[in-house]
């Protein structure tokens, strides 16, 4: 099984993308898409990427929900900051957060979450000390930010990947 | 009735998006540094993509989605290449 | 201009609200891009447009095409996935480039690198 279909999830995603692009689920399109997905996932296997180890599928849904709510909330917060402008003074700042995560996929996902949320941006990851530099637009309380990052996202990602 | 509502709301939305594009162009011209301009270019690409999506709703055709996807792709590749250039190319102005 | 495939009024209103909300959020993001003072401030602004701005506009489009074409329009899912995957990557790369440039030129109050080998790399 592993030999024929080295990356089942990737192949499935490619097939789904093909069908979405074609906007049809005709048998011919499914066949064509499956062929492309198979070929592409075998090409990917030739690169020998690391295989992510996903433990809890259910937690991923919880993570997506959490991130959506947080992005919605920070959308509102950033809108307010943009319109208040200069009057509120400087509240932004850089923040160094120590991390427990070491899995590369988990780190990539955490980086995407932090950057996609308006109001916080992932600047630099330091692999040696396992810390990350984050810029926060509304840095009222450093401890709260570190706490949110570590307890909301990192804890979940640790459960999913490690 | 519903055609009028749709016509006006999408027109207003397109005006909003056009104003957004003006704001990004303003930042692109003002700079002050290369990274600000690239950031503005990236935002301009996103606005153009959303503008095409709005255009797709307006004309009722799905052709614009392919165009929107291609613009998104070009914006991504372009911004990544420019960011890489900032890191490796001209380091000190 | 608009092909009137007799859209029900509720759908028209729903589409209008979603499209307007999306466009407005994008506009706010771009105004932020123009108004905020430093690069590290500005990097937060476009994410308004790429997160919920895009989501609202695409949702409006999904509703519109689903109602008028009598079938599920799912093209938008691709656009959404694409935008939400690529924006963080571009922003992160840009932020790193900006950080690198600010450090080599020593301007602004940018925190120093945690990497001890950094200065040697910077001078090379």
Short mmCIF file of C-alpha atoms in Angstrom, two decimals:
data_model
loop_
_atom_site.label_atom_id
_atom_site.label_comp_id
_atom_site.label_asym_id
_atom_site.label_seq_id
_atom_site.Cartn_x
_atom_site.Cartn_y
_atom_site.Cartn_z
CA UNK A 1 0.00 0.00 0.00
CA UNK A 2 2.75 2.39 1.03
CA UNK A 3 4.55 1.49 -2.17
CA UNK A 4 1.74 2.42 -4.52
CA UNK A 5 0.46 5.40 -2.57
CA UNK A 6 3.34 6.94 -0.62
CA UNK A 7 1.47 10.02 0.55
CA UNK A 8 -2.22 9.23 0.82
CA UNK A 9 -3.24 12.56 2.38
CA UNK A 10 -1.36 14.60 -0.20
CA UNK A 11 -2.85 12.54 -3.03
CA UNK A 12 -6.33 13.03 -1.61
CA UNK A 13 -5.82 16.77 -1.27
CA UNK A 14 -4.56 17.00 -4.86
CA UNK A 15 -7.56 15.04 -6.13
CA UNK A 16 -9.88 17.35 -4.19
CA UNK A 17 -8.13 20.39 -5.63
CA UNK A 18 -8.44 19.04 -9.15
CA UNK A 19 -12.15 18.39 -8.75
CA UNK A 20 -12.67 21.86 -7.25
CA UNK A 21 -10.87 23.46 -10.17
CA UNK A 22 -12.90 21.48 -12.68
CA UNK A 23 -16.12 22.01 -10.73
CA UNK A 24 -17.39 18.56 -11.61
CA UNK A 25 -17.42 15.06 -10.19
CA UNK A 26 -17.72 13.27 -13.52
CA UNK A 27 -16.04 9.84 -13.55
CA UNK A 28 -13.61 11.00 -16.22
CA UNK A 29 -12.46 13.92 -14.10
CA UNK A 30 -12.08 11.71 -11.04
CA UNK A 31 -9.94 9.30 -13.05
CA UNK A 32 -7.79 12.07 -14.47
CA UNK A 33 -7.45 13.75 -11.08
CA UNK A 34 -6.56 10.45 -9.42
CA UNK A 35 -3.87 9.85 -12.04
CA UNK A 36 -2.38 13.29 -11.47
CA UNK A 37 -2.57 12.93 -7.69
CA UNK A 38 -0.82 9.55 -7.86
CA UNK A 39 1.94 10.84 -10.12
CA UNK A 40 2.46 13.98 -8.03
CA UNK A 41 2.56 12.14 -4.72
CA UNK A 42 5.12 9.68 -6.11
CA UNK A 43 7.20 12.60 -7.27
CA UNK A 44 6.93 13.96 -3.74
CA UNK A 45 8.11 10.62 -2.36
CA UNK A 46 11.25 10.94 -4.49
CA UNK A 47 12.10 14.04 -2.45
CA UNK A 48 11.84 11.92 0.73
CA UNK A 49 10.24 14.51 2.98
CA UNK A 50 9.82 13.98 6.67
CA UNK A 51 6.51 12.46 7.54
CA UNK A 52 4.46 14.40 10.07
CA UNK A 53 3.10 12.31 12.91
CA UNK A 54 -0.43 13.38 13.66
CA UNK A 55 -1.86 11.97 16.87
CA UNK A 56 -5.26 13.54 17.44
CA UNK A 57 -7.39 14.37 14.45
CA UNK A 58 -10.14 15.73 16.69
CA UNK A 59 -7.84 18.29 18.25
CA UNK A 60 -7.14 19.76 14.81
CA UNK A 61 -10.80 20.75 14.49
CA UNK A 62 -10.65 22.30 17.95
CA UNK A 63 -7.52 24.22 16.91
CA UNK A 64 -9.18 25.51 13.74
CA UNK A 65 -12.18 26.71 15.75
CA UNK A 66 -9.96 28.41 18.32
CA UNK A 67 -7.91 30.15 15.66
CA UNK A 68 -11.01 31.37 13.82
CA UNK A 69 -12.42 32.91 16.99
CA UNK A 70 -9.09 34.54 17.86
CA UNK A 71 -8.64 35.95 14.37
CA UNK A 72 -12.15 37.41 14.48
CA UNK A 73 -11.45 39.00 17.85
CA UNK A 74 -8.12 40.48 16.81
CA UNK A 75 -9.66 41.76 13.56
CA UNK A 76 -11.90 43.96 15.69
CA UNK A 77 -9.03 44.97 17.96
CA UNK A 78 -6.75 45.95 15.09
CA UNK A 79 -9.54 47.91 13.40
CA UNK A 80 -9.88 49.93 16.57
CA UNK A 81 -6.13 50.54 16.78
CA UNK A 82 -5.99 51.71 13.16
CA UNK A 83 -8.71 54.29 13.72
CA UNK A 84 -7.48 55.51 17.08
CA UNK A 85 -4.10 56.09 15.48
CA UNK A 86 -1.54 58.21 17.23
CA UNK A 87 -3.69 59.33 20.14
CA UNK A 88 -3.24 56.14 22.10
CA UNK A 89 0.55 56.27 22.20
CA UNK A 90 3.02 53.49 21.70
CA UNK A 91 1.85 50.11 22.87
CA UNK A 92 3.62 47.85 20.41
CA UNK A 93 6.67 45.81 21.23
CA UNK A 94 8.89 42.86 20.54
CA UNK A 95 8.48 39.75 22.59
CA UNK A 96 10.72 36.73 23.00
CA UNK A 97 8.82 33.59 23.81
CA UNK A 98 10.49 30.34 24.85
CA UNK A 99 8.89 27.33 23.20
CA UNK A 100 8.56 23.67 24.01
CA UNK A 101 7.67 22.61 20.48
CA UNK A 102 10.45 21.14 18.41
CA UNK A 103 8.55 19.35 15.65
CA UNK A 104 9.08 21.24 12.41
CA UNK A 105 5.55 20.85 11.15
CA UNK A 106 4.09 22.03 14.43
CA UNK A 107 6.40 25.05 14.42
CA UNK A 108 5.38 25.89 10.87
CA UNK A 109 1.71 25.73 11.81
CA UNK A 110 2.29 27.87 14.91
CA UNK A 111 4.15 30.43 12.79
CA UNK A 112 1.28 30.56 10.32
CA UNK A 113 -1.29 30.98 13.09
CA UNK A 114 0.63 33.77 14.78
CA UNK A 115 1.24 35.64 11.53
CA UNK A 116 -2.26 35.18 10.15
CA UNK A 117 -3.71 36.72 13.28
CA UNK A 118 -3.80 40.50 12.89
CA UNK A 119 -1.97 42.08 15.78
CA UNK A 120 0.84 39.58 16.10
CA UNK A 121 3.59 38.63 13.69
CA UNK A 122 6.19 35.89 13.88
CA UNK A 123 9.57 37.42 13.14
CA UNK A 124 12.33 34.99 13.86
CA UNK A 125 12.78 31.50 15.24
CA UNK A 126 15.99 30.66 16.98
CA UNK A 127 16.59 26.92 16.78
CA UNK A 128 19.50 26.95 19.21
CA UNK A 129 17.68 28.37 22.20
CA UNK A 130 14.25 27.30 20.97
CA UNK A 131 12.82 30.77 21.31
CA UNK A 132 10.80 32.87 18.95
CA UNK A 133 10.72 36.62 18.41
CA UNK A 134 7.23 38.03 17.98
CA UNK A 135 6.05 41.54 17.28
CA UNK A 136 2.80 42.49 18.96
CA UNK A 137 0.77 45.52 17.98
CA UNK A 138 -1.04 45.93 21.26
CA UNK A 139 1.39 44.85 23.92
CA UNK A 140 -0.41 45.83 27.08
CA UNK A 141 0.71 42.90 29.15
CA UNK A 142 3.59 40.65 28.11
CA UNK A 143 2.62 37.84 30.42
CA UNK A 144 -0.88 37.58 28.95
CA UNK A 145 0.49 37.23 25.43
CA UNK A 146 3.01 34.59 26.36
CA UNK A 147 0.32 32.78 28.29
CA UNK A 148 -2.12 32.86 25.34
CA UNK A 149 0.48 31.63 22.92
CA UNK A 150 1.71 28.83 25.14
CA UNK A 151 -1.51 27.62 26.66
CA UNK A 152 -3.91 28.07 23.77
CA UNK A 153 -1.89 27.05 20.75
CA UNK A 154 1.29 25.41 21.85
CA UNK A 155 -0.40 23.04 24.26
CA UNK A 156 -2.81 21.89 21.54
CA UNK A 157 -0.06 21.54 18.95
CA UNK A 158 2.00 19.53 21.41
CA UNK A 159 -0.93 17.18 21.86
CA UNK A 160 -1.42 16.85 18.11
CA UNK A 161 2.17 16.33 17.03
CA UNK A 162 4.28 15.09 19.91
CA UNK B 1 -35.64 44.54 -6.52
CA UNK B 2 -32.89 42.08 -5.64
CA UNK B 3 -30.99 43.02 -8.79
CA UNK B 4 -30.92 46.66 -7.64
CA UNK B 5 -29.71 45.70 -4.17
CA UNK B 6 -26.95 43.56 -5.62
CA UNK B 7 -25.95 46.17 -8.19
CA UNK B 8 -25.56 48.93 -5.63
CA UNK B 9 -23.91 46.89 -2.90
CA UNK B 10 -21.36 45.41 -5.27
CA UNK B 11 -20.66 48.81 -6.79
CA UNK B 12 -20.02 50.25 -3.32
CA UNK B 13 -17.86 47.26 -2.43
CA UNK B 14 -15.82 47.81 -5.57
CA UNK B 15 -15.38 51.46 -4.65
CA UNK B 16 -14.12 50.36 -1.21
CA UNK B 17 -11.66 47.98 -2.82
CA UNK B 18 -10.51 50.66 -5.25
CA UNK B 19 -9.91 53.04 -2.31
CA UNK B 20 -7.98 50.26 -0.60
CA UNK B 21 -5.82 49.94 -3.70
CA UNK B 22 -5.24 53.69 -3.64
CA UNK B 23 -4.09 53.42 -0.02
CA UNK B 24 -1.61 50.66 -0.90
CA UNK B 25 -0.28 52.68 -3.85
CA UNK B 26 0.15 55.65 -1.51
CA UNK B 27 2.28 53.51 0.79
CA UNK B 28 4.16 52.11 -2.18
CA UNK B 29 5.11 55.58 -3.38
CA UNK B 30 5.90 56.95 0.07
CA UNK B 31 7.96 53.97 1.14
CA UNK B 32 10.10 54.89 3.04
CA UNK B 33 12.03 51.66 2.64
CA UNK B 34 12.02 48.75 0.24
CA UNK B 35 10.22 46.40 2.65
CA UNK B 36 7.35 48.88 3.04
CA UNK B 37 6.94 48.99 -0.71
CA UNK B 38 6.96 45.22 -1.05
CA UNK B 39 4.40 44.91 1.75
CA UNK B 40 2.22 47.43 -0.09
CA UNK B 41 2.63 45.50 -3.35
CA UNK B 42 1.51 42.33 -1.62
CA UNK B 43 -1.56 44.09 -0.24
CA UNK B 44 -2.26 45.51 -3.70
CA UNK B 45 -2.25 42.00 -5.14
CA UNK B 46 -4.73 40.85 -2.52
CA UNK B 47 -6.99 43.83 -3.27
CA UNK B 48 -6.82 43.10 -6.99
CA UNK B 49 -7.75 39.50 -6.32
CA UNK B 50 -10.74 40.50 -4.19
CA UNK B 51 -11.75 43.03 -6.83
CA UNK B 52 -11.89 40.22 -9.38
CA UNK B 53 -14.01 38.11 -7.05
CA UNK B 54 -16.43 41.05 -6.72
CA UNK B 55 -16.38 41.41 -10.50
CA UNK B 56 -17.21 37.73 -10.80
CA UNK B 57 -20.31 38.19 -8.63
CA UNK B 58 -21.28 41.27 -10.63
CA UNK B 59 -21.14 39.55 -14.00
CA UNK B 60 -22.36 36.19 -12.73
CA UNK B 61 -19.58 34.24 -14.40
CA UNK B 62 -17.04 31.97 -12.74
CA UNK B 63 -14.26 32.73 -15.25
CA UNK B 64 -12.94 35.45 -12.96
CA UNK B 65 -12.04 32.91 -10.31
CA UNK B 66 -9.30 31.43 -12.40
CA UNK B 67 -7.96 34.94 -12.94
CA UNK B 68 -8.19 35.64 -9.19
CA UNK B 69 -6.29 32.44 -8.43
CA UNK B 70 -3.57 33.30 -10.93
CA UNK B 71 -3.21 36.81 -9.50
CA UNK B 72 -2.93 35.31 -6.03
CA UNK B 73 -0.24 32.93 -7.27
CA UNK B 74 1.73 35.67 -9.01
CA UNK B 75 1.51 37.89 -5.94
CA UNK B 76 2.80 35.13 -3.70
CA UNK B 77 5.73 34.21 -5.94
CA UNK B 78 6.58 37.85 -6.57
CA UNK B 79 6.57 38.83 -2.92
CA UNK B 80 8.62 35.81 -1.88
CA UNK B 81 11.18 36.53 -4.57
CA UNK B 82 11.43 40.19 -3.55
CA UNK B 83 11.75 39.32 0.14
CA UNK B 84 14.50 36.85 -0.71
CA UNK B 85 16.19 39.55 -2.72
CA UNK B 86 16.14 41.87 0.28
CA UNK B 87 17.86 39.21 2.35
CA UNK B 88 20.52 38.27 -0.18
CA UNK B 89 20.73 40.97 -2.80
CA UNK B 90 21.41 44.49 -1.77
CA UNK B 91 21.99 44.25 1.94
CA UNK B 92 23.18 47.78 2.60
CA UNK B 93 21.66 50.60 0.70
CA UNK C 1 -24.81 44.48 -16.00
CA UNK C 2 -26.09 41.89 -13.57
CA UNK C 3 -27.69 38.85 -15.08
CA UNK C 4 -30.93 38.65 -13.18
CA UNK C 5 -31.49 34.95 -12.66
CA UNK C 6 -34.26 35.94 -10.25
CA UNK C 7 -32.27 36.02 -7.05
CA UNK C 8 -34.51 35.92 -3.97
CA UNK C 9 -34.41 39.13 -1.93
CA UNK C 10 -33.05 37.44 1.20
CA UNK C 11 -30.14 36.07 -0.82
CA UNK C 12 -29.47 39.47 -2.38
CA UNK C 13 -29.38 41.11 1.06
CA UNK C 14 -27.16 38.38 2.49
CA UNK C 15 -24.74 38.63 -0.44
CA UNK C 16 -24.71 42.43 -0.16
CA UNK C 17 -23.92 42.38 3.55
CA UNK C 18 -21.15 39.82 3.12
CA UNK C 19 -19.55 41.55 0.15
CA UNK C 20 -19.73 44.97 1.79
CA UNK C 21 -18.29 43.67 5.05
CA UNK C 22 -15.42 41.99 3.23
CA UNK C 23 -14.61 45.04 1.14
CA UNK C 24 -14.83 47.33 4.17
CA UNK C 25 -12.45 45.17 6.21
CA UNK C 26 -9.98 45.13 3.35
CA UNK C 27 -10.25 48.90 3.07
CA UNK C 28 -9.62 49.30 6.81
CA UNK C 29 -6.56 47.06 6.50
CA UNK C 30 -5.16 49.10 3.63
CA UNK C 31 -5.88 52.39 5.44
CA UNK C 32 -3.92 50.94 8.33
CA UNK C 33 -1.11 50.15 5.92
CA UNK C 34 -1.09 53.78 4.86
CA UNK C 35 -1.53 55.30 8.33
CA UNK C 36 0.56 53.30 10.78
CA UNK C 37 4.00 54.64 11.56
CA UNK C 38 6.67 51.95 11.33
CA UNK C 39 7.16 48.86 9.22
CA UNK C 40 6.57 46.55 12.17
CA UNK C 41 3.23 48.27 12.76
CA UNK C 42 2.26 48.07 9.13
CA UNK C 43 2.93 44.38 8.82
CA UNK C 44 -0.19 43.74 10.92
CA UNK C 45 -2.54 45.75 8.74
CA UNK C 46 -2.89 43.68 5.54
CA UNK C 47 -3.88 40.58 7.49
CA UNK C 48 -7.28 42.20 8.06
CA UNK C 49 -7.92 41.96 4.34
CA UNK C 50 -6.46 38.51 3.95
CA UNK C 51 -8.26 36.95 6.89
CA UNK C 52 -11.85 38.02 7.34
CA UNK C 53 -11.97 40.41 4.39
CA UNK C 54 -11.34 37.52 2.04
CA UNK C 55 -13.56 35.14 3.98
CA UNK C 56 -16.58 37.48 3.83
CA UNK C 57 -16.18 38.29 0.15
CA UNK C 58 -15.75 34.66 -0.79
CA UNK C 59 -18.73 33.65 1.37
CA UNK C 60 -20.81 36.25 -0.46
CA UNK C 61 -19.68 34.77 -3.74
CA UNK C 62 -20.48 31.22 -2.56
CA UNK C 63 -23.98 32.27 -1.54
CA UNK C 64 -24.59 34.13 -4.79
CA UNK C 65 -23.45 31.37 -7.11
CA UNK C 66 -25.14 28.66 -5.08
CA UNK C 67 -28.46 30.49 -5.24
CA UNK C 68 -28.34 31.54 -8.89
CA UNK C 69 -26.76 28.50 -10.46
CA UNK C 70 -28.74 26.09 -8.33
CA UNK C 71 -25.56 24.20 -7.51
CA UNK C 72 -22.85 24.44 -4.91
CA UNK C 73 -20.11 26.83 -6.01
CA UNK C 74 -16.99 25.60 -4.29
CA UNK C 75 -14.34 27.30 -6.34
CA UNK C 76 -13.97 29.87 -3.61
CA UNK C 77 -12.66 27.26 -1.19
CA UNK C 78 -9.53 27.03 -3.31
CA UNK C 79 -8.99 30.78 -3.28
CA UNK C 80 -9.48 30.83 0.49
CA UNK C 81 -7.09 27.96 1.16
CA UNK C 82 -4.54 29.52 -1.13
CA UNK C 83 -4.73 32.96 0.45
CA UNK C 84 -4.69 31.68 4.02
CA UNK C 85 -1.66 29.48 3.34
CA UNK C 86 0.42 31.98 1.39
CA UNK C 87 -0.05 35.26 3.30
CA UNK C 88 1.64 34.14 6.53
CA UNK C 89 4.58 32.84 4.50
CA UNK C 90 5.09 36.09 2.61
CA UNK C 91 4.66 38.21 5.73
CA UNK C 92 7.12 36.09 7.68
CA UNK C 93 9.72 36.30 4.93
CA UNK C 94 9.25 40.05 4.65
CA UNK C 95 9.51 40.51 8.41
CA UNK C 96 12.73 38.51 8.50
CA UNK C 97 14.15 40.51 5.63
CA UNK C 98 13.24 43.76 7.38
CA UNK C 99 14.75 42.55 10.65
CA UNK C 100 17.94 41.53 8.88
CA UNK C 101 18.26 44.86 7.13
CA UNK C 102 17.54 46.89 10.26
CA UNK C 103 20.14 44.92 12.19
CA UNK C 104 22.89 45.22 9.64
CA UNK C 105 22.29 48.95 9.40
CA UNK C 106 21.68 49.30 13.15
CA UNK C 107 18.71 51.57 12.80
CA UNK C 108 15.57 51.59 14.89
CA UNK C 109 15.17 49.82 18.19
CA UNK C 110 15.25 46.29 16.84
CA UNK C 111 16.13 43.58 19.37
CA UNK C 112 19.49 41.92 18.75
CA UNK C 113 19.68 38.42 17.40
CA UNK C 114 19.81 35.55 19.87
CA UNK C 115 22.23 33.76 17.59
CA UNK C 116 25.86 34.39 18.71
CA UNK C 117 27.24 33.76 15.20
CA UNK C 118 25.07 36.51 13.87
CA UNK C 119 27.53 39.42 13.66
CA UNK C 120 30.04 37.41 11.68
CA UNK C 121 27.34 36.56 9.18
CA UNK C 122 26.25 40.16 9.01
CA UNK C 123 29.69 41.43 8.19
CA UNK C 124 30.37 38.85 5.55
#
